[in-house]
C-alpha angles and dihedrals in degrees: 000000000000136000125219124196123222094198112115133173090264093061090087089059106019119187124228113266107269101035127089137176119265111260116232090243097049117136085223089072113097145058115297121191122197128202097277096054097260115150121210106189113192124188130171092278110011141056131196137176121200140135141209094290101016148051121212130181130332138182147172137210088068117189130169138219114202116212103179136063093230091049090236095122138038143103135285116216120201135172103230116249085170130023147158111295112199091183088063102036116092139219091260093086086261111153112205123197118188148148091260099065117123088236095063109113094026131105128260136171137226121199123211138184142169094037119182139159087274108017144050142162117229135186131170121220114281140151132147112269086005127138120267098203142353129220093235137047090233092051086054089051093054101039105040097063129131086231091064095057100267125127101036093155133047134197115223106223136179126209119256098181149337 
């Protein structure tokens, strides 16, 4: 007769079913560049988007949900550390992203598909009239889905480095 415990180190901070932390050897990790010069930088715990002359959104507490059997598509969830701030943006089509945005500290999602060792398609959650963030990871998982009309356009990216 033996007893086995199901308690793990993660029980103090359990992740919702369907998401996991990114492994150190994940092909998602690296710097990805699209044809417009935008950089998408993914580490085990953080995501950021920026270009040569601008900074865009960023987040930490990164977790993923894999949606394909071959691991080539899924969702990346982050808690904003920098987000679009309408209050600080102006009428000259200047989009300001900062850590004072009302979305900072809330959850956001990025969809990816067609992941290979050297290429990926990436789309941030957006739909006209849709949410820009959610209070919890579980809400982000329910709201930011392809089925709910988010992620209509993807950027084709190539890998610059790991």
